[in-house]
CSV table of C-alpha atoms and ligand atoms in Angstrom, one decimal:
chain,number,residue,atom,x,y,z
A,808,UNK,CA,-20.2,21.9,55.7
A,809,UNK,CA,-19.5,25.5,54.5
A,810,UNK,CA,-21.0,26.5,51.3
A,811,UNK,CA,-17.7,27.1,49.7
A,812,UNK,CA,-16.6,23.6,50.8
A,813,UNK,CA,-19.6,22.0,49.3
A,814,UNK,CA,-19.1,23.9,46.1
A,815,UNK,CA,-15.4,22.9,45.9
A,816,UNK,CA,-16.5,19.2,46.5
A,817,UNK,CA,-19.2,19.6,43.9
A,818,UNK,CA,-16.7,20.9,41.3
A,819,UNK,CA,-14.2,18.2,42.3
A,820,UNK,CA,-17.0,15.6,41.5
A,821,UNK,CA,-17.7,17.5,38.3
A,822,UNK,CA,-14.1,17.3,37.1
A,823,UNK,CA,-13.7,13.7,38.1
A,824,UNK,CA,-16.7,12.9,36.0
A,825,UNK,CA,-15.4,14.9,33.0
A,826,UNK,CA,-12.1,13.1,33.3
A,827,UNK,CA,-13.8,9.6,33.3
A,828,UNK,CA,-16.2,10.9,30.5
A,829,UNK,CA,-13.5,12.2,28.4
A,830,UNK,CA,-12.0,9.2,26.4
A,831,UNK,CA,-8.4,8.6,26.6
A,832,UNK,CA,-8.4,9.1,22.9
A,833,UNK,CA,-8.5,13.0,23.3
A,834,UNK,CA,-5.5,13.1,25.4
A,835,UNK,CA,-2.9,15.4,24.0
A,836,UNK,CA,-0.1,13.0,24.9
A,837,UNK,CA,-1.3,10.1,23.0
A,838,UNK,CA,0.3,9.5,19.8
A,839,UNK,CA,-1.9,9.4,16.5
A,840,UNK,CA,-3.4,6.3,15.2
A,841,UNK,CA,-2.4,5.2,11.8
A,842,UNK,CA,-4.6,3.7,9.0
A,843,UNK,CA,-3.3,2.5,5.8
A,844,UNK,CA,-5.8,1.5,3.0
A,845,UNK,CA,-3.8,0.0,0.0
A,846,UNK,CA,-5.6,-1.0,-3.0
A,847,UNK,CA,-4.2,-3.7,-5.4
A,848,UNK,CA,-3.5,-2.6,-8.9
A,849,UNK,CA,-5.7,0.5,-8.8
A,850,UNK,CA,-4.4,3.3,-11.2
A,851,UNK,CA,-3.4,6.9,-10.6
A,852,UNK,CA,-6.4,7.9,-12.6
A,853,UNK,CA,-9.1,5.8,-11.1
A,854,UNK,CA,-10.1,8.2,-8.4
A,855,UNK,CA,-12.3,11.3,-8.8
A,856,UNK,CA,-9.8,13.5,-7.2
A,857,UNK,CA,-7.2,12.3,-9.7
A,858,UNK,CA,-9.4,13.0,-12.8
A,859,UNK,CA,-11.3,9.7,-13.2
A,860,UNK,CA,-13.9,10.6,-15.8
A,861,UNK,CA,-16.8,7.9,-14.9
A,862,UNK,CA,-15.9,6.2,-11.6
A,863,UNK,CA,-17.3,7.9,-8.6
A,864,UNK,CA,-15.1,7.9,-5.4
A,865,UNK,CA,-16.9,10.4,-3.0
A,866,UNK,CA,-15.3,9.1,0.1
A,867,UNK,CA,-11.8,9.2,-1.3
A,868,UNK,CA,-12.5,12.6,-2.8
A,869,UNK,CA,-13.5,13.7,0.7
A,870,UNK,CA,-10.1,12.5,2.0
A,871,UNK,CA,-8.5,14.8,-0.8
A,872,UNK,CA,-10.8,17.8,0.0
A,873,UNK,CA,-10.4,17.6,3.8
A,874,UNK,CA,-6.7,16.5,3.5
A,875,UNK,CA,-3.6,16.4,1.3
A,876,UNK,CA,-3.5,15.0,-2.3
A,877,UNK,CA,0.1,14.1,-3.5
A,878,UNK,CA,0.6,14.1,-7.3
A,879,UNK,CA,4.1,12.7,-7.1
A,880,UNK,CA,3.8,9.7,-5.0
A,881,UNK,CA,5.4,6.4,-5.7
A,882,UNK,CA,5.5,2.7,-4.7
A,883,UNK,CA,8.9,1.0,-4.4
A,884,UNK,CA,8.3,-1.5,-7.1
A,885,UNK,CA,5.7,-2.1,-9.9
A,886,UNK,CA,4.5,-5.6,-8.7
A,887,UNK,CA,2.8,-6.9,-5.4
A,888,UNK,CA,5.4,-8.6,-3.3
A,889,UNK,CA,8.3,-6.1,-3.5
A,890,UNK,CA,6.0,-3.0,-3.3
A,891,UNK,CA,4.2,-4.3,-0.1
A,892,UNK,CA,7.7,-5.2,1.4
A,893,UNK,CA,8.9,-1.8,0.7
A,894,UNK,CA,5.9,-0.1,2.3
A,895,UNK,CA,6.0,-2.2,5.5
A,896,UNK,CA,9.8,-2.2,6.0
A,897,UNK,CA,10.8,1.3,4.7
A,898,UNK,CA,13.5,-0.4,2.7
A,899,UNK,CA,13.8,-1.3,-1.1
A,900,UNK,CA,13.1,-5.0,-2.0
A,901,UNK,CA,16.8,-5.3,-3.1
A,902,UNK,CA,17.7,-4.6,0.7
A,903,UNK,CA,14.9,-6.8,2.1
A,904,UNK,CA,15.1,-9.6,-0.2
A,905,UNK,CA,11.5,-9.6,-1.5
A,906,UNK,CA,12.5,-9.3,-5.2
A,907,UNK,CA,13.0,-11.9,-7.8
A,908,UNK,CA,14.9,-11.9,-11.3
A,909,UNK,CA,13.5,-15.3,-12.3
A,910,UNK,CA,10.1,-14.5,-11.0
A,911,UNK,CA,8.5,-11.2,-9.8
A,912,UNK,CA,6.1,-12.1,-7.1
A,913,UNK,CA,5.7,-14.9,-4.5
A,914,UNK,CA,3.4,-18.0,-5.3
A,915,UNK,CA,1.7,-20.3,-3.0
A,916,UNK,CA,4.6,-23.1,-3.5
A,917,UNK,CA,7.5,-20.9,-2.7
A,918,UNK,CA,9.9,-21.2,0.4
A,919,UNK,CA,10.9,-17.5,0.7
A,920,UNK,CA,9.3,-14.7,2.5
A,921,UNK,CA,9.8,-11.7,4.6
A,922,UNK,CA,12.9,-12.1,6.9
A,923,UNK,CA,12.6,-12.0,10.7
A,924,UNK,CA,15.5,-9.4,10.8
A,925,UNK,CA,13.4,-6.8,9.0
A,926,UNK,CA,11.4,-4.3,11.1
A,927,UNK,CA,8.0,-3.7,9.8
A,928,UNK,CA,5.9,-0.6,10.6
A,929,UNK,CA,3.6,-2.9,12.7
A,930,UNK,CA,6.6,-4.2,14.7
A,931,UNK,CA,8.0,-0.7,15.2
A,932,UNK,CA,4.7,0.6,16.4
A,933,UNK,CA,4.0,-2.6,18.5
A,934,UNK,CA,7.2,-1.5,20.5
A,935,UNK,CA,5.5,2.0,21.1
A,936,UNK,CA,2.4,0.5,22.7
A,937,UNK,CA,0.1,0.3,19.5
A,938,UNK,CA,-2.4,-2.3,18.9
A,939,UNK,CA,-1.9,-3.6,15.2
A,940,UNK,CA,-4.5,-5.2,12.9
A,941,UNK,CA,-4.4,-6.1,9.4
A,942,UNK,CA,-7.3,-6.7,7.0
A,943,UNK,CA,-6.5,-8.1,3.5
A,944,UNK,CA,-3.8,-9.4,1.4
A,945,UNK,CA,-0.3,-10.1,2.7
A,946,UNK,CA,1.9,-11.5,-0.2
A,947,UNK,CA,5.1,-11.6,1.9
A,948,UNK,CA,5.2,-15.3,2.1
A,949,UNK,CA,2.6,-18.0,3.1
A,950,UNK,CA,4.6,-20.3,5.3
A,951,UNK,CA,3.7,-20.0,8.9
A,952,UNK,CA,6.9,-18.1,9.9
A,953,UNK,CA,6.1,-15.4,7.4
A,954,UNK,CA,2.6,-14.6,8.2
A,955,UNK,CA,1.6,-11.1,9.5
A,956,UNK,CA,1.1,-12.2,13.0
A,957,UNK,CA,4.9,-13.2,13.1
A,958,UNK,CA,5.8,-9.8,11.9
A,959,UNK,CA,4.1,-7.3,14.0
A,960,UNK,CA,0.3,-7.8,13.7
A,961,UNK,CA,-1.8,-8.7,16.7
A,962,UNK,CA,-4.6,-9.8,14.4
A,963,UNK,CA,-4.8,-10.7,10.7
A,964,UNK,CA,-8.0,-11.4,8.6
A,965,UNK,CA,-7.2,-11.9,5.0
A,966,UNK,CA,-5.7,-13.8,2.2
A,967,UNK,CA,-2.0,-14.9,2.1
A,968,UNK,CA,-1.3,-14.1,-1.7
A,969,UNK,CA,-3.0,-12.8,-4.7
A,970,UNK,CA,-6.6,-13.7,-5.4
A,971,UNK,CA,-5.7,-15.1,-8.8
A,972,UNK,CA,-3.5,-17.9,-7.4
A,973,UNK,CA,-4.3,-21.5,-6.7
A,974,UNK,CA,-6.3,-21.9,-10.1
A,975,UNK,CA,-8.6,-24.9,-10.2
A,976,UNK,CA,-8.8,-24.6,-14.0
A,977,UNK,CA,-6.5,-26.1,-16.7
A,978,UNK,CA,-3.7,-23.8,-17.9
A,979,UNK,CA,-5.4,-23.0,-21.2
A,980,UNK,CA,-8.7,-22.0,-19.7
A,981,UNK,CA,-7.3,-19.7,-17.1
A,982,UNK,CA,-7.1,-16.4,-18.9
A,983,UNK,CA,-10.7,-16.7,-20.2
A,984,UNK,CA,-11.9,-17.2,-16.7
A,985,UNK,CA,-11.1,-13.6,-15.9
A,986,UNK,CA,-13.8,-12.6,-18.1
A,987,UNK,CA,-16.5,-14.7,-16.4
A,988,UNK,CA,-14.9,-15.1,-12.9
A,989,UNK,CA,-16.4,-17.6,-10.3
A,990,UNK,CA,-15.4,-18.0,-6.8
A,991,UNK,CA,-14.5,-21.7,-7.3
A,992,UNK,CA,-11.9,-21.0,-10.0
A,993,UNK,CA,-9.3,-19.7,-7.3
A,994,UNK,CA,-8.9,-21.8,-4.2
A,995,UNK,CA,-7.5,-19.1,-2.2
A,996,UNK,CA,-7.8,-19.5,1.6
A,997,UNK,CA,-9.4,-16.9,3.7
A,998,UNK,CA,-7.4,-16.8,7.0
A,999,UNK,CA,-7.8,-15.4,10.5
A,1000,UNK,CA,-4.8,-15.3,12.8
A,1001,UNK,CA,-4.2,-13.8,16.2
A,1002,UNK,CA,-2.6,-14.3,19.6
A,1003,UNK,CA,-4.6,-16.1,22.2
A,1004,UNK,CA,-4.7,-15.3,26.0
A,1005,UNK,CA,-1.6,-17.3,26.5
A,1006,UNK,CA,0.3,-15.4,23.7
A,1007,UNK,CA,0.3,-18.3,21.2
A,1008,UNK,CA,-0.5,-17.6,17.6
A,1009,UNK,CA,-3.6,-19.2,16.5
A,1010,UNK,CA,-4.1,-19.4,12.8
A,1011,UNK,CA,-7.4,-21.0,11.1
A,1012,UNK,CA,-8.7,-21.1,7.6
A,1013,UNK,CA,-12.1,-19.8,7.6
A,1014,UNK,CA,-13.0,-20.6,4.1
A,1015,UNK,CA,-11.4,-22.1,0.9
A,1016,UNK,CA,-12.0,-20.8,-1.6
A,1017,UNK,CA,-12.6,-17.3,-0.2
A,1018,UNK,CA,-15.9,-15.9,-1.0
A,1019,UNK,CA,-14.3,-13.0,-3.1
A,1020,UNK,CA,-17.7,-11.3,-3.5
A,1021,UNK,CA,-18.0,-10.3,-0.1
A,1022,UNK,CA,-14.4,-9.8,0.8
A,1023,UNK,CA,-14.0,-6.2,0.3
A,1024,UNK,CA,-16.9,-5.5,2.6
A,1025,UNK,CA,-15.6,-8.0,5.3
A,1026,UNK,CA,-12.2,-6.4,5.3
A,1027,UNK,CA,-14.0,-3.0,6.0
A,1028,UNK,CA,-16.2,-4.5,8.6
A,1029,UNK,CA,-13.4,-6.3,10.4
A,1030,UNK,CA,-11.3,-3.0,10.4
A,1031,UNK,CA,-14.2,-1.1,11.8
A,1032,UNK,CA,-14.7,-3.6,14.7
A,1033,UNK,CA,-10.8,-3.5,15.4
A,1034,UNK,CA,-11.0,0.3,15.6
A,1035,UNK,CA,-14.0,0.3,17.9
A,1036,UNK,CA,-12.5,-2.4,20.0
A,1037,UNK,CA,-9.1,-0.4,20.4
A,1038,UNK,CA,-10.4,3.3,20.6
A,1039,UNK,CA,-8.8,3.7,24.0
A,1040,UNK,CA,-5.1,2.8,22.9
A,1041,UNK,CA,-3.2,4.0,19.8
A,1042,UNK,CA,-3.6,1.6,16.9
A,1043,UNK,CA,-2.3,0.8,13.5
A,1044,UNK,CA,-4.8,-0.6,11.0
A,1045,UNK,CA,-3.5,-1.9,7.5
A,1046,UNK,CA,-6.2,-2.6,5.0
A,1047,UNK,CA,-4.4,-4.0,2.0
A,1048,UNK,CA,-7.5,-4.8,-0.2
A,1049,UNK,CA,-7.2,-7.8,-2.7
A,1050,UNK,CA,-9.1,-5.7,-5.3
A,1051,UNK,CA,-9.0,-4.4,-8.0
A,1052,UNK,CA,-6.4,-7.2,-8.9
A,1053,UNK,CA,-8.2,-9.7,-11.4
A,1054,UNK,CA,-10.3,-11.6,-11.1
A,1055,UNK,CA,-12.7,-8.8,-10.4
A,1056,UNK,CA,-15.5,-9.4,-7.8
A,1057,UNK,CA,-18.0,-7.1,-5.8
A,1058,UNK,CA,-20.9,-7.6,-3.6
A,1059,UNK,CA,-24.4,-8.0,-5.1
A,1060,UNK,CA,-25.4,-4.4,-4.2
A,1061,UNK,CA,-22.6,-3.1,-6.2
A,1062,UNK,CA,-23.5,-4.7,-9.3
A,1063,UNK,CA,-24.0,-1.9,-11.9
A,1064,UNK,CA,-23.2,0.7,-9.2
A,1065,UNK,CA,-20.9,2.3,-11.4
A,1066,UNK,CA,-21.0,3.6,-15.1
A,1067,UNK,CA,-17.6,2.0,-15.7
A,1068,UNK,CA,-18.4,-1.6,-15.8
A,1069,UNK,CA,-17.1,-4.3,-13.4
A,1070,UNK,CA,-13.9,-2.5,-12.8
A,1071,UNK,CA,-15.7,0.6,-11.8
A,1072,UNK,CA,-18.0,-1.3,-9.5
A,1073,UNK,CA,-15.1,-2.7,-7.6
A,1074,UNK,CA,-13.4,0.7,-7.2
A,1075,UNK,CA,-16.7,2.3,-5.8
A,1076,UNK,CA,-17.1,-0.5,-3.4
A,1077,UNK,CA,-13.4,0.1,-2.2
A,1078,UNK,CA,-14.5,3.7,-2.0
A,1079,UNK,CA,-17.4,2.8,0.3
A,1080,UNK,CA,-15.3,0.6,2.3
A,1081,UNK,CA,-13.0,3.8,3.0
A,1082,UNK,CA,-16.2,5.8,3.9
A,1083,UNK,CA,-17.0,3.3,6.5
A,1084,UNK,CA,-13.6,3.7,8.1
A,1085,UNK,CA,-13.6,7.5,7.9
A,1086,UNK,CA,-17.3,7.6,9.4
A,1087,UNK,CA,-16.2,5.2,12.3
A,1088,UNK,CA,-13.3,7.3,13.2
A,1089,UNK,CA,-15.6,10.5,13.5
A,1090,UNK,CA,-18.3,8.3,15.3
A,1091,UNK,CA,-15.7,7.3,17.9
A,1092,UNK,CA,-14.4,10.7,18.3
A,1093,UNK,CA,-10.8,9.6,16.9
A,1094,UNK,CA,-10.7,11.5,13.4
A,1095,UNK,CA,-8.6,14.3,14.7
A,1096,UNK,CA,-6.1,11.8,16.2
A,1097,UNK,CA,-5.9,9.5,13.3
A,1098,UNK,CA,-3.7,9.8,10.1
A,1099,UNK,CA,-5.4,7.9,7.3
A,1100,UNK,CA,-3.2,7.2,4.1
A,1101,UNK,CA,-4.8,5.7,0.8
A,1102,UNK,CA,-2.7,4.4,-2.0
A,1103,UNK,CA,-2.2,1.3,-4.5
A,1104,UNK,CA,0.5,-1.1,-4.6
A,1105,UNK,CA,1.2,-0.5,-8.2
A,1106,UNK,CA,-0.2,0.8,-11.5
A,1107,UNK,CA,-3.1,-0.7,-13.4
A,1108,UNK,CA,-2.8,-4.0,-15.1
A,1109,UNK,CA,-3.2,-2.8,-18.5
A,1110,UNK,CA,-2.7,-6.4,-20.1
A,1111,UNK,CA,-6.2,-7.0,-18.9
A,1112,UNK,CA,-7.6,-4.2,-21.0
A,1113,UNK,CA,-11.0,-3.2,-20.0
A,1114,UNK,CA,-10.7,-5.0,-16.7
A,1115,UNK,CA,-7.7,-2.9,-15.7
A,1116,UNK,CA,-7.7,0.8,-14.6
A,1117,UNK,CA,-6.2,4.0,-15.9
A,1118,UNK,CA,-2.9,5.4,-15.1
A,1119,UNK,CA,-4.0,8.9,-15.8
A,1120,UNK,CA,-1.5,10.9,-17.8
A,1121,UNK,CA,1.2,8.4,-17.3
A,1122,UNK,CA,2.8,5.8,-19.7
A,1123,UNK,CA,2.2,2.0,-19.4
A,1124,UNK,CA,1.1,0.4,-16.1
A,1125,UNK,CA,1.7,-2.4,-13.5
A,1126,UNK,CA,5.1,-4.3,-13.9
A,1127,UNK,CA,6.8,-1.4,-15.6
A,1128,UNK,CA,9.3,1.3,-14.7
A,1129,UNK,CA,7.4,3.8,-16.7
A,1130,UNK,CA,5.5,6.3,-14.5
A,1131,UNK,CA,2.2,4.3,-15.0
A,1132,UNK,CA,3.7,1.3,-13.1
A,1133,UNK,CA,4.9,3.1,-10.1
A,1134,UNK,CA,3.3,6.6,-9.7
A,1135,UNK,CA,0.1,5.9,-7.6
A,1136,UNK,CA,-2.5,8.1,-5.8
A,1137,UNK,CA,-1.4,9.3,-2.2
A,1138,UNK,CA,-4.1,10.7,-0.1
A,1139,UNK,CA,-3.5,11.7,3.6
A,1140,UNK,CA,-6.2,12.7,5.7
A,1141,UNK,CA,-5.8,13.9,9.4
A,1142,UNK,CA,-8.6,16.5,10.3
A,1143,UNK,CA,-7.2,19.5,12.5
A,1144,UNK,CA,-3.5,18.8,11.6
A,1145,UNK,CA,-3.4,18.5,7.7
A,1146,UNK,CA,-4.9,21.7,6.1
A,1147,UNK,CA,-7.8,20.8,3.9
A,1148,UNK,CA,-7.7,20.8,-0.1
A,1149,UNK,CA,-3.7,20.8,-0.2
A,1150,UNK,CA,-2.3,19.4,-3.4
A,1151,UNK,CA,1.4,18.9,-3.3
A,1152,UNK,CA,3.8,18.0,-6.0
A,1153,UNK,CA,6.5,17.0,-3.5
A,1154,UNK,CA,8.0,13.5,-4.0
A,1155,UNK,CA,6.9,10.9,-1.7
A,1156,UNK,CA,7.2,7.0,-1.6
A,1157,UNK,CA,5.4,4.4,0.3
A,1158,UNK,CA,8.6,3.5,2.0
A,1159,UNK,CA,8.6,6.9,3.7
A,1160,UNK,CA,5.5,5.8,5.8
A,1161,UNK,CA,7.8,4.1,8.4
A,1162,UNK,CA,10.0,7.3,9.0
A,1163,UNK,CA,6.9,9.4,8.8
A,1164,UNK,CA,4.9,7.4,11.3
A,1165,UNK,CA,7.8,7.1,13.8
A,1166,UNK,CA,8.4,10.7,13.5
A,1167,UNK,CA,4.8,11.4,14.4
A,1168,UNK,CA,4.7,8.9,17.3
A,1169,UNK,CA,8.2,9.9,18.7
A,1170,UNK,CA,9.5,6.5,17.8
A,1171,UNK,CA,13.2,6.0,16.8
A,1172,UNK,CA,14.2,4.8,13.2
A,1173,UNK,CA,16.3,1.8,13.2
A,1174,UNK,CA,20.0,2.9,13.0
A,1175,UNK,CA,21.6,-0.4,12.4
A,1176,UNK,CA,20.8,-0.8,8.6
A,1177,UNK,CA,20.5,1.4,5.5
A,1178,UNK,CA,17.0,2.7,5.2
A,1179,UNK,CA,15.0,4.3,2.1
A,1180,UNK,CA,12.6,6.0,4.5
A,1181,UNK,CA,12.3,9.8,4.7
A,1182,UNK,CA,10.1,11.8,7.0
A,1183,UNK,CA,7.3,13.4,5.3
A,1184,UNK,CA,5.7,14.9,8.4
A,1185,UNK,CA,6.8,18.5,7.6
A,1186,UNK,CA,4.8,18.3,4.4
A,1187,UNK,CA,1.8,16.9,6.2
A,1188,UNK,CA,1.7,19.5,8.7
A,1189,UNK,CA,2.6,22.3,6.2
A,1190,UNK,CA,5.7,23.6,8.1
A,1191,UNK,CA,8.6,22.3,5.9
A,1192,UNK,CA,9.9,21.1,2.6
A,1193,UNK,CA,9.6,17.5,1.3
A,1194,UNK,CA,12.9,15.6,2.0
A,1195,UNK,CA,12.8,13.4,-1.1
A,1196,UNK,CA,14.2,14.5,-4.6
A,1197,UNK,CA,15.2,11.1,-5.9
A,1198,UNK,CA,13.4,8.1,-6.8
A,1199,UNK,CA,14.8,4.7,-7.9
A,1200,UNK,CA,12.9,2.5,-10.2
A,1201,UNK,CA,13.9,-1.1,-9.8
A,1202,UNK,CA,12.8,-4.3,-11.7
A,1203,UNK,CA,14.1,-7.3,-9.6
A,1204,UNK,CA,17.6,-6.5,-8.6
A,1205,UNK,CA,18.2,-4.2,-11.5
A,1206,UNK,CA,17.9,-0.6,-11.4
A,1207,UNK,CA,16.1,0.5,-14.7
A,1208,UNK,CA,15.4,4.1,-14.1
A,1209,UNK,CA,16.2,6.9,-11.8
A,1210,UNK,CA,14.5,10.2,-11.1
A,1211,UNK,CA,16.3,13.2,-9.7
A,1212,UNK,CA,14.0,16.4,-9.3
A,1213,UNK,CA,11.9,16.5,-12.5
A,1214,UNK,CA,14.3,14.6,-14.6
A,1215,UNK,CA,14.0,10.8,-15.1
A,1216,UNK,CA,16.5,8.7,-17.0
A,1217,UNK,CA,15.8,5.1,-18.3
A,1218,UNK,CA,18.7,2.7,-18.5
A,1219,UNK,CA,16.7,-0.3,-19.4
A,1220,UNK,CA,13.0,-0.8,-20.4
A,1221,UNK,CA,10.9,-3.9,-21.0
A,1222,UNK,CA,7.6,-4.5,-22.9
A,1223,UNK,CA,4.1,-4.8,-21.3
A,1224,UNK,CA,3.8,-6.7,-18.1
A,1225,UNK,CA,2.2,-10.1,-18.6
A,1226,UNK,CA,2.5,-10.1,-22.4
A,1227,UNK,CA,6.2,-10.8,-22.7
A,1228,UNK,CA,8.1,-7.9,-24.3
A,1229,UNK,CA,11.8,-7.3,-25.1
A,1230,UNK,CA,14.3,-6.0,-22.7
A,1231,UNK,CA,16.1,-3.0,-24.2
A,1232,UNK,CA,19.3,-1.4,-22.8
A,1233,UNK,CA,19.5,2.3,-23.6
A,1234,UNK,CA,22.9,3.8,-24.5
A,1235,UNK,CA,22.7,6.6,-24.2
A,1236,UNK,CA,19.9,6.4,-21.6
A,1237,UNK,CA,16.4,7.9,-22.3
A,1238,UNK,CA,15.8,11.3,-20.5
A,1239,UNK,CA,12.5,12.9,-19.7
A,1240,UNK,CA,11.6,16.1,-18.1
A,1241,UNK,CA,8.5,15.1,-16.0
A,1242,UNK,CA,7.5,18.7,-15.4
A,1243,UNK,CA,6.6,19.2,-19.0
A,1244,UNK,CA,6.3,15.7,-20.2
A,1245,UNK,CA,4.7,13.5,-17.4
A,1246,UNK,CA,3.7,11.1,-20.0
A,1247,UNK,CA,7.3,10.3,-21.0
A,1248,UNK,CA,6.8,10.9,-24.7
A,1249,UNK,CA,9.8,13.2,-25.6
A,1250,UNK,CA,13.3,11.9,-25.1
A,1251,UNK,CA,15.6,15.0,-24.4
A,1252,UNK,CA,18.9,12.9,-23.7
A,1253,UNK,CA,20.6,14.6,-26.7
A,1254,UNK,CA,19.6,18.1,-25.8
A,1255,UNK,CA,20.1,18.0,-22.0
A,1256,UNK,CA,23.6,16.2,-21.7
A,1257,UNK,CA,24.3,17.9,-18.3
A,1258,UNK,CA,20.9,16.8,-16.8
A,1259,UNK,CA,21.5,13.3,-18.2
A,1260,UNK,CA,25.0,13.2,-16.5
A,1261,UNK,CA,23.6,14.5,-13.2
A,1262,UNK,CA,20.9,11.9,-13.0
A,1263,UNK,CA,23.2,9.1,-14.2
A,1264,UNK,CA,25.9,10.2,-11.4
A,1265,UNK,CA,23.1,10.1,-8.8
A,1266,UNK,CA,21.9,6.7,-9.9
A,1267,UNK,CA,25.5,5.4,-9.7
A,1268,UNK,CA,25.9,7.0,-6.3
A,1269,UNK,CA,22.7,5.2,-5.1
A,1270,UNK,CA,23.8,1.9,-6.4
A,1271,UNK,CA,27.2,2.3,-4.7
A,1272,UNK,CA,25.2,2.5,-1.3
A,1273,UNK,CA,23.1,-0.8,-2.0
A,1274,UNK,CA,24.2,-4.1,-1.1
A,1275,UNK,CA,21.8,-6.5,-2.8
A,1276,UNK,CA,20.3,-9.1,-0.3
A,1277,UNK,CA,19.7,-12.6,-1.6
A,1278,UNK,CA,16.5,-13.0,-3.5
A,1279,UNK,CA,13.7,-14.4,-1.4
A,1280,UNK,CA,11.5,-15.1,-4.6
A,1281,UNK,CA,14.2,-16.9,-6.6
A,1282,UNK,CA,14.6,-19.4,-3.8
A,1283,UNK,CA,11.7,-21.1,-5.4
A,1284,UNK,CA,14.3,-22.9,-7.5
A,1285,UNK,CA,16.7,-23.1,-4.6
A,1286,UNK,CA,15.9,-26.9,-3.8
A,1287,UNK,CA,12.5,-26.9,-2.1
B,2245,LIG,MG1,-0.7,-5.3,-7.1
């Protein structure tokens, strides 16, 4: 064989070996993977990069240092079920039905849940060939037809509702139990659900009560295993932690880990779990092809005092339409695409993740229904303006407040969540300029009538475009 031919053969073999050795994950044609880590009741001010004074969150701070930190990021509701439904469907709870006016979240005996007509992020990405795994708390209905594996997830390991449900204690002892929590006080099941080889959904209860001291670690380890097993296909991993929702539990090696008590230990364990995921993505060579997003489903549960977190400079917390209830951390990490250490004051919402992920994966947005989802990709890439300048603040089916630009008007306010409190209708509405008064202390309605008129007009315009769906939560009293 002539030398040149031998060389050509050799080079062809080298090329073939390179092609084989090079994981599919580095293919430029492959759409990015998506990871969402969603804490439960974590406050805006509980992360180092958002000014936490004592709690240490080096892994989440690394996401901020290497990625993008949003200072005006919101959830669609200030409590669990409607907030999670907003994130997964890209639609407000008044449209997808996961709201209630008699009760605010789903409980284990309820008949309602997420409707089959809704398109979750998991379903939209499944259609594009993604593998989808969920590791954590669902809270969109616990009857079999509502569970995650019926709504787009190939695999689910987690709990069906909040970790403080299914109490085994008499009513009068329940509140005190949070101060000295024991696993057996809350008979919450830990469930695994997946499709078998024949395509049938197999769901089993692994533990009841779930061992909540190890649950944060197990979500992380299960997510890591899923990422490793699916490194060669696009994947969507959703990690909605059940912490730091009370009752607070952490693993023995995180006892006293923080200088901020039990709550701080819990946050530091969640931070550790984020580190496990980031490290795994790097070890597998997937970091540059994976968008990781971190946030919380609502503000801190201030009624639990020292067992709740901090809302940073914002007023009130969970359950409220003040900023502390709905403004949350928003961290995006995507090495090589998102420039490091960017802080943006663009307005974003968890309901925007659907449009953003579909934009980045070349998917098409649903066009047969009203959506509340805007594409944040230009901000992430640093090549365009943010698309959002309005934010509605709902409690149940009622619009309580509305933000346009930096102005926010409150039409209705309520007292502290979990401790009762009066409903107050404001006429004229309260008006705050969040650019100079992030804490919503100084009502400027009288001084700024034009701004108040503009926000009110935009709120009315928004309401005119909303057809309120029947409530899935209030079905509780609907005859079952
Ligand atoms: Mg919550």
